[in-house]
Amino acid sequence: MRLSGKRIISFVDEEFEDLELWYPVYRAREEGAEVHLVGNEPGKTYIGKYGVPATSTYAFKDVDASTYDGLLVPGGWAPDKLRRYEDALNIVRQMDEAGKPIGQICHAGWVLISAKILQGRTVTSTPGIRDDMENAGATWLDQEVVIDGNLVSARRPPDLAAYGKAFCDKLAEK
């Protein structure tokens, strides 16, 4: 239970990639972390790409990022929605400025791009947004997991085991 006492935000919105949301959430909970699903509306049930539901605990605007230890951003089509919420982008920026672990997988890089935190960073993502990541100033690598400071990134579902471990390892360091 090396993550006991740690609190994590996991963003959620419609059409999240089901495994990319739930696998890291359960992985962190297995290690003792408290994980809150946070969306644009509190108490809303969002539906993943494959029909798995996820109900938000809080709204972005109601979250004090300083009281959390890490952030998870799932992939799927949700990141294209998440990047439009200024309150969500502020959470990303606050977590990054504080050096707190930020996990992003697949299309989640879009959220970090919109938060403007990728300049000079090294990351991975689904190859489909490689150009977006590079145009935001990042160096993109085709690896299952890339760690750059507080950022932990992964490509897609086959990388989830390595990604979940790397994110929990990074969170345990803090």
PDB file of C-alpha atoms in Angstrom:
ATOM      1  CA  MET A   1       0.000   0.000   0.000  1.00  0.00           C
ATOM      2  CA  ARG A   2       2.800   2.385  -0.927  1.00  0.00           C
ATOM      3  CA  LEU A   3       0.302   4.981  -2.204  1.00  0.00           C
ATOM      4  CA  SER A   4      -1.746   5.180   1.010  1.00  0.00           C
ATOM      5  CA  GLY A   5      -2.637   8.794   1.693  1.00  0.00           C
ATOM      6  CA  LYS A   6      -2.104   9.832  -1.956  1.00  0.00           C
ATOM      7  CA  ARG A   7      -4.957  11.535  -3.799  1.00  0.00           C
ATOM      8  CA  ILE A   8      -5.309  11.435  -7.575  1.00  0.00           C
ATOM      9  CA  ILE A   9      -7.572  13.208 -10.044  1.00  0.00           C
ATOM     10  CA  SER A  10      -8.635  11.198 -13.077  1.00  0.00           C
ATOM     11  CA  PHE A  11     -10.302  13.265 -15.783  1.00  0.00           C
ATOM     12  CA  VAL A  12     -13.412  11.843 -17.446  1.00  0.00           C
ATOM     13  CA  ASP A  13     -15.654  12.863 -20.338  1.00  0.00           C
ATOM     14  CA  GLU A  14     -17.763  11.155 -22.979  1.00  0.00           C
ATOM     15  CA  GLU A  15     -16.104   8.500 -25.139  1.00  0.00           C
ATOM     16  CA  PHE A  16     -13.062   7.941 -22.933  1.00  0.00           C
ATOM     17  CA  GLU A  17     -11.136   4.798 -23.876  1.00  0.00           C
ATOM     18  CA  ASP A  18     -12.549   2.377 -21.302  1.00  0.00           C
ATOM     19  CA  LEU A  19      -9.320   0.547 -20.463  1.00  0.00           C
ATOM     20  CA  GLU A  20      -7.239   3.730 -20.476  1.00  0.00           C
ATOM     21  CA  LEU A  21      -9.484   5.236 -17.805  1.00  0.00           C
ATOM     22  CA  TRP A  22     -10.137   2.237 -15.579  1.00  0.00           C
ATOM     23  CA  TYR A  23      -6.847   0.311 -15.671  1.00  0.00           C
ATOM     24  CA  PRO A  24      -4.705   3.132 -14.168  1.00  0.00           C
ATOM     25  CA  VAL A  25      -7.477   4.068 -11.719  1.00  0.00           C
ATOM     26  CA  TYR A  26      -7.709   0.533 -10.352  1.00  0.00           C
ATOM     27  CA  ARG A  27      -3.919   0.110 -10.422  1.00  0.00           C
ATOM     28  CA  ALA A  28      -3.520   3.196  -8.208  1.00  0.00           C
ATOM     29  CA  ARG A  29      -6.376   2.141  -5.933  1.00  0.00           C
ATOM     30  CA  GLU A  30      -4.782  -1.307  -5.502  1.00  0.00           C
ATOM     31  CA  GLU A  31      -1.739   0.470  -4.105  1.00  0.00           C
ATOM     32  CA  GLY A  32      -3.831   2.481  -1.649  1.00  0.00           C
ATOM     33  CA  ALA A  33      -4.417   5.752  -3.505  1.00  0.00           C
ATOM     34  CA  GLU A  34      -7.720   7.596  -3.374  1.00  0.00           C
ATOM     35  CA  VAL A  35      -8.805   8.396  -6.946  1.00  0.00           C
ATOM     36  CA  HIS A  36     -11.565  10.863  -7.823  1.00  0.00           C
ATOM     37  CA  LEU A  37     -13.134  10.986 -11.260  1.00  0.00           C
ATOM     38  CA  VAL A  38     -13.469  14.641 -12.258  1.00  0.00           C
ATOM     39  CA  GLY A  39     -15.505  15.898 -15.221  1.00  0.00           C
ATOM     40  CA  ASN A  40     -17.198  19.053 -16.366  1.00  0.00           C
ATOM     41  CA  GLU A  41     -20.244  18.210 -14.223  1.00  0.00           C
ATOM     42  CA  PRO A  42     -20.319  16.582 -10.768  1.00  0.00           C
ATOM     43  CA  GLY A  43     -22.301  13.363 -10.441  1.00  0.00           C
ATOM     44  CA  LYS A  44     -22.654  12.898 -14.198  1.00  0.00           C
ATOM     45  CA  THR A  45     -22.315   9.422 -15.698  1.00  0.00           C
ATOM     46  CA  TYR A  46     -20.097   9.484 -18.759  1.00  0.00           C
ATOM     47  CA  ILE A  47     -20.023   6.559 -21.179  1.00  0.00           C
ATOM     48  CA  GLY A  48     -16.796   5.149 -22.609  1.00  0.00           C
ATOM     49  CA  LYS A  49     -16.181   4.203 -26.241  1.00  0.00           C
ATOM     50  CA  TYR A  50     -17.186   0.610 -25.494  1.00  0.00           C
ATOM     51  CA  GLY A  51     -20.112   1.386 -23.211  1.00  0.00           C
ATOM     52  CA  VAL A  52     -18.497   1.256 -19.776  1.00  0.00           C
ATOM     53  CA  PRO A  53     -19.887   3.995 -17.495  1.00  0.00           C
ATOM     54  CA  ALA A  54     -17.905   6.275 -15.190  1.00  0.00           C
ATOM     55  CA  THR A  55     -19.540   8.752 -12.811  1.00  0.00           C
ATOM     56  CA  SER A  56     -17.693  11.916 -11.877  1.00  0.00           C
ATOM     57  CA  THR A  57     -17.277  12.748  -8.219  1.00  0.00           C
ATOM     58  CA  TYR A  58     -16.480  16.424  -8.774  1.00  0.00           C
ATOM     59  CA  ALA A  59     -16.505  19.114 -11.445  1.00  0.00           C
ATOM     60  CA  PHE A  60     -13.245  20.669 -12.638  1.00  0.00           C
ATOM     61  CA  LYS A  61     -14.264  24.045 -11.194  1.00  0.00           C
ATOM     62  CA  ASP A  62     -14.760  22.542  -7.729  1.00  0.00           C
ATOM     63  CA  VAL A  63     -11.347  20.859  -7.473  1.00  0.00           C
ATOM     64  CA  ASP A  64      -8.398  22.365  -5.612  1.00  0.00           C
ATOM     65  CA  ALA A  65      -5.422  20.840  -7.438  1.00  0.00           C
ATOM     66  CA  SER A  66      -3.113  21.699  -4.531  1.00  0.00           C
ATOM     67  CA  THR A  67      -4.853  19.026  -2.423  1.00  0.00           C
ATOM     68  CA  TYR A  68      -4.029  16.245  -4.919  1.00  0.00           C
ATOM     69  CA  ASP A  69      -0.803  14.352  -5.571  1.00  0.00           C
ATOM     70  CA  GLY A  70      -1.258  13.322  -9.206  1.00  0.00           C
ATOM     71  CA  LEU A  71      -3.380  13.498 -12.340  1.00  0.00           C
ATOM     72  CA  LEU A  72      -4.445  10.847 -14.865  1.00  0.00           C
ATOM     73  CA  VAL A  73      -5.761  11.803 -18.307  1.00  0.00           C
ATOM     74  CA  PRO A  74      -7.349   8.961 -20.282  1.00  0.00           C
ATOM     75  CA  GLY A  75      -7.336   8.625 -24.039  1.00  0.00           C
ATOM     76  CA  GLY A  76     -10.118   7.858 -26.452  1.00  0.00           C
ATOM     77  CA  TRP A  77     -12.130  10.746 -27.865  1.00  0.00           C
ATOM     78  CA  ALA A  78     -12.622  12.347 -24.438  1.00  0.00           C
ATOM     79  CA  PRO A  79      -9.391  14.394 -24.658  1.00  0.00           C
ATOM     80  CA  ASP A  80     -10.791  16.350 -27.605  1.00  0.00           C
ATOM     81  CA  LYS A  81     -13.619  17.425 -25.289  1.00  0.00           C
ATOM     82  CA  LEU A  82     -11.484  17.836 -22.152  1.00  0.00           C
ATOM     83  CA  ARG A  83      -9.101  20.252 -23.866  1.00  0.00           C
ATOM     84  CA  ARG A  84     -11.978  22.722 -24.331  1.00  0.00           C
ATOM     85  CA  TYR A  85     -12.557  23.221 -20.584  1.00  0.00           C
ATOM     86  CA  GLU A  86     -10.367  25.999 -19.203  1.00  0.00           C
ATOM     87  CA  ASP A  87     -10.894  24.695 -15.651  1.00  0.00           C
ATOM     88  CA  ALA A  88      -9.439  21.316 -16.694  1.00  0.00           C
ATOM     89  CA  LEU A  89      -6.467  22.996 -18.387  1.00  0.00           C
ATOM     90  CA  ASN A  90      -5.836  25.029 -15.230  1.00  0.00           C
ATOM     91  CA  ILE A  91      -5.660  21.799 -13.222  1.00  0.00           C
ATOM     92  CA  VAL A  92      -3.093  20.426 -15.678  1.00  0.00           C
ATOM     93  CA  ARG A  93      -1.005  23.599 -15.440  1.00  0.00           C
ATOM     94  CA  GLN A  94      -1.163  23.689 -11.629  1.00  0.00           C
ATOM     95  CA  MET A  95      -0.153  20.038 -11.350  1.00  0.00           C
ATOM     96  CA  ASP A  96       2.716  20.560 -13.782  1.00  0.00           C
ATOM     97  CA  GLU A  97       3.951  23.741 -12.066  1.00  0.00           C
ATOM     98  CA  ALA A  98       3.968  21.851  -8.751  1.00  0.00           C
ATOM     99  CA  GLY A  99       5.924  18.973 -10.321  1.00  0.00           C
ATOM    100  CA  LYS A 100       3.175  16.483  -9.507  1.00  0.00           C
ATOM    101  CA  PRO A 101       2.918  13.333 -11.649  1.00  0.00           C
ATOM    102  CA  ILE A 102       0.718  13.657 -14.724  1.00  0.00           C
ATOM    103  CA  GLY A 103      -0.130  10.456 -16.560  1.00  0.00           C
ATOM    104  CA  GLN A 104      -1.351  10.664 -20.135  1.00  0.00           C
ATOM    105  CA  ILE A 105      -2.034   7.902 -22.642  1.00  0.00           C
ATOM    106  CA  CYS A 106      -3.014   7.726 -26.293  1.00  0.00           C
ATOM    107  CA  HIS A 107      -4.937  10.876 -27.341  1.00  0.00           C
ATOM    108  CA  ALA A 108      -4.621  12.408 -23.842  1.00  0.00           C
ATOM    109  CA  GLY A 109      -1.664  14.380 -25.158  1.00  0.00           C
ATOM    110  CA  TRP A 110      -4.183  16.758 -26.726  1.00  0.00           C
ATOM    111  CA  VAL A 111      -5.065  17.998 -23.234  1.00  0.00           C
ATOM    112  CA  LEU A 112      -1.408  18.674 -22.390  1.00  0.00           C
ATOM    113  CA  ILE A 113      -0.976  20.431 -25.746  1.00  0.00           C
ATOM    114  CA  SER A 114      -3.902  22.744 -25.004  1.00  0.00           C
ATOM    115  CA  ALA A 115      -2.516  23.385 -21.509  1.00  0.00           C
ATOM    116  CA  LYS A 116       0.712  24.449 -23.255  1.00  0.00           C
ATOM    117  CA  ILE A 117       3.048  22.391 -21.063  1.00  0.00           C
ATOM    118  CA  LEU A 118       4.846  20.295 -23.684  1.00  0.00           C
ATOM    119  CA  GLN A 119       7.483  22.722 -24.993  1.00  0.00           C
ATOM    120  CA  GLY A 120      10.889  21.055 -24.573  1.00  0.00           C
ATOM    121  CA  ARG A 121       9.436  17.862 -23.069  1.00  0.00           C
ATOM    122  CA  THR A 122       9.874  14.268 -24.258  1.00  0.00           C
ATOM    123  CA  VAL A 123       6.696  12.189 -24.539  1.00  0.00           C
ATOM    124  CA  THR A 124       4.872   9.462 -26.397  1.00  0.00           C
ATOM    125  CA  SER A 125       1.253   9.063 -27.489  1.00  0.00           C
ATOM    126  CA  THR A 126      -0.745   7.241 -30.086  1.00  0.00           C
ATOM    127  CA  PRO A 127       1.185   7.719 -33.336  1.00  0.00           C
ATOM    128  CA  GLY A 128      -1.907   9.475 -34.725  1.00  0.00           C
ATOM    129  CA  ILE A 129      -1.145  12.643 -32.742  1.00  0.00           C
ATOM    130  CA  ARG A 130       2.641  12.540 -33.083  1.00  0.00           C
ATOM    131  CA  ASP A 131       2.606  15.634 -35.322  1.00  0.00           C
ATOM    132  CA  ASP A 132       0.425  17.487 -32.800  1.00  0.00           C
ATOM    133  CA  MET A 133       2.836  16.657 -29.982  1.00  0.00           C
ATOM    134  CA  GLU A 134       5.867  17.725 -32.020  1.00  0.00           C
ATOM    135  CA  ASN A 135       4.154  20.918 -33.195  1.00  0.00           C
ATOM    136  CA  ALA A 136       3.567  21.734 -29.503  1.00  0.00           C
ATOM    137  CA  GLY A 137       7.342  21.605 -28.997  1.00  0.00           C
ATOM    138  CA  ALA A 138       7.729  18.083 -27.621  1.00  0.00           C
ATOM    139  CA  THR A 139      10.148  15.390 -28.689  1.00  0.00           C
ATOM    140  CA  TRP A 140       8.095  12.288 -29.510  1.00  0.00           C
ATOM    141  CA  LEU A 141       9.378   8.740 -28.966  1.00  0.00           C
ATOM    142  CA  ASP A 142       7.784   5.474 -30.092  1.00  0.00           C
ATOM    143  CA  GLN A 143       8.101   3.650 -26.750  1.00  0.00           C
ATOM    144  CA  GLU A 144       5.558   1.977 -24.465  1.00  0.00           C
ATOM    145  CA  VAL A 145       6.269   4.472 -21.684  1.00  0.00           C
ATOM    146  CA  VAL A 146       8.218   7.723 -21.634  1.00  0.00           C
ATOM    147  CA  ILE A 147       9.003   9.523 -18.388  1.00  0.00           C
ATOM    148  CA  ASP A 148      10.153  13.148 -18.483  1.00  0.00           C
ATOM    149  CA  GLY A 149      10.272  14.715 -15.047  1.00  0.00           C
ATOM    150  CA  ASN A 150       6.722  14.556 -13.719  1.00  0.00           C
ATOM    151  CA  LEU A 151       5.175  13.470 -17.050  1.00  0.00           C
ATOM    152  CA  VAL A 152       4.437   9.789 -17.622  1.00  0.00           C
ATOM    153  CA  SER A 153       3.142   9.025 -21.105  1.00  0.00           C
ATOM    154  CA  ALA A 154       2.137   5.885 -22.986  1.00  0.00           C
ATOM    155  CA  ARG A 155       0.905   5.026 -26.472  1.00  0.00           C
ATOM    156  CA  ARG A 156      -2.206   2.834 -26.196  1.00  0.00           C
ATOM    157  CA  PRO A 157      -3.889  -0.092 -24.348  1.00  0.00           C
ATOM    158  CA  PRO A 158      -1.152  -2.698 -24.945  1.00  0.00           C
ATOM    159  CA  ASP A 159       1.146  -0.390 -22.922  1.00  0.00           C
ATOM    160  CA  LEU A 160      -1.167  -0.180 -19.896  1.00  0.00           C
ATOM    161  CA  ALA A 161       0.763  -2.548 -17.604  1.00  0.00           C
ATOM    162  CA  ALA A 162       4.020  -0.604 -18.036  1.00  0.00           C
ATOM    163  CA  TYR A 163       2.159   2.733 -17.880  1.00  0.00           C
ATOM    164  CA  GLY A 164       0.264   1.869 -14.683  1.00  0.00           C
ATOM    165  CA  LYS A 165       3.459   0.757 -12.967  1.00  0.00           C
ATOM    166  CA  ALA A 166       5.443   3.796 -14.136  1.00  0.00           C
ATOM    167  CA  PHE A 167       2.754   6.224 -12.953  1.00  0.00           C
ATOM    168  CA  CYS A 168       2.488   4.546  -9.530  1.00  0.00           C
ATOM    169  CA  ASP A 169       6.291   4.466  -9.229  1.00  0.00           C
ATOM    170  CA  LYS A 170       6.458   8.197 -10.001  1.00  0.00           C
ATOM    171  CA  LEU A 171       3.693   8.948  -7.495  1.00  0.00           C
ATOM    172  CA  ALA A 172       5.460   6.885  -4.809  1.00  0.00           C
ATOM    173  CA  GLU A 173       8.597   9.033  -5.250  1.00  0.00           C
ATOM    174  CA  LYS A 174       6.758  12.173  -4.127  1.00  0.00           C
TER     175      LYS A 174
END
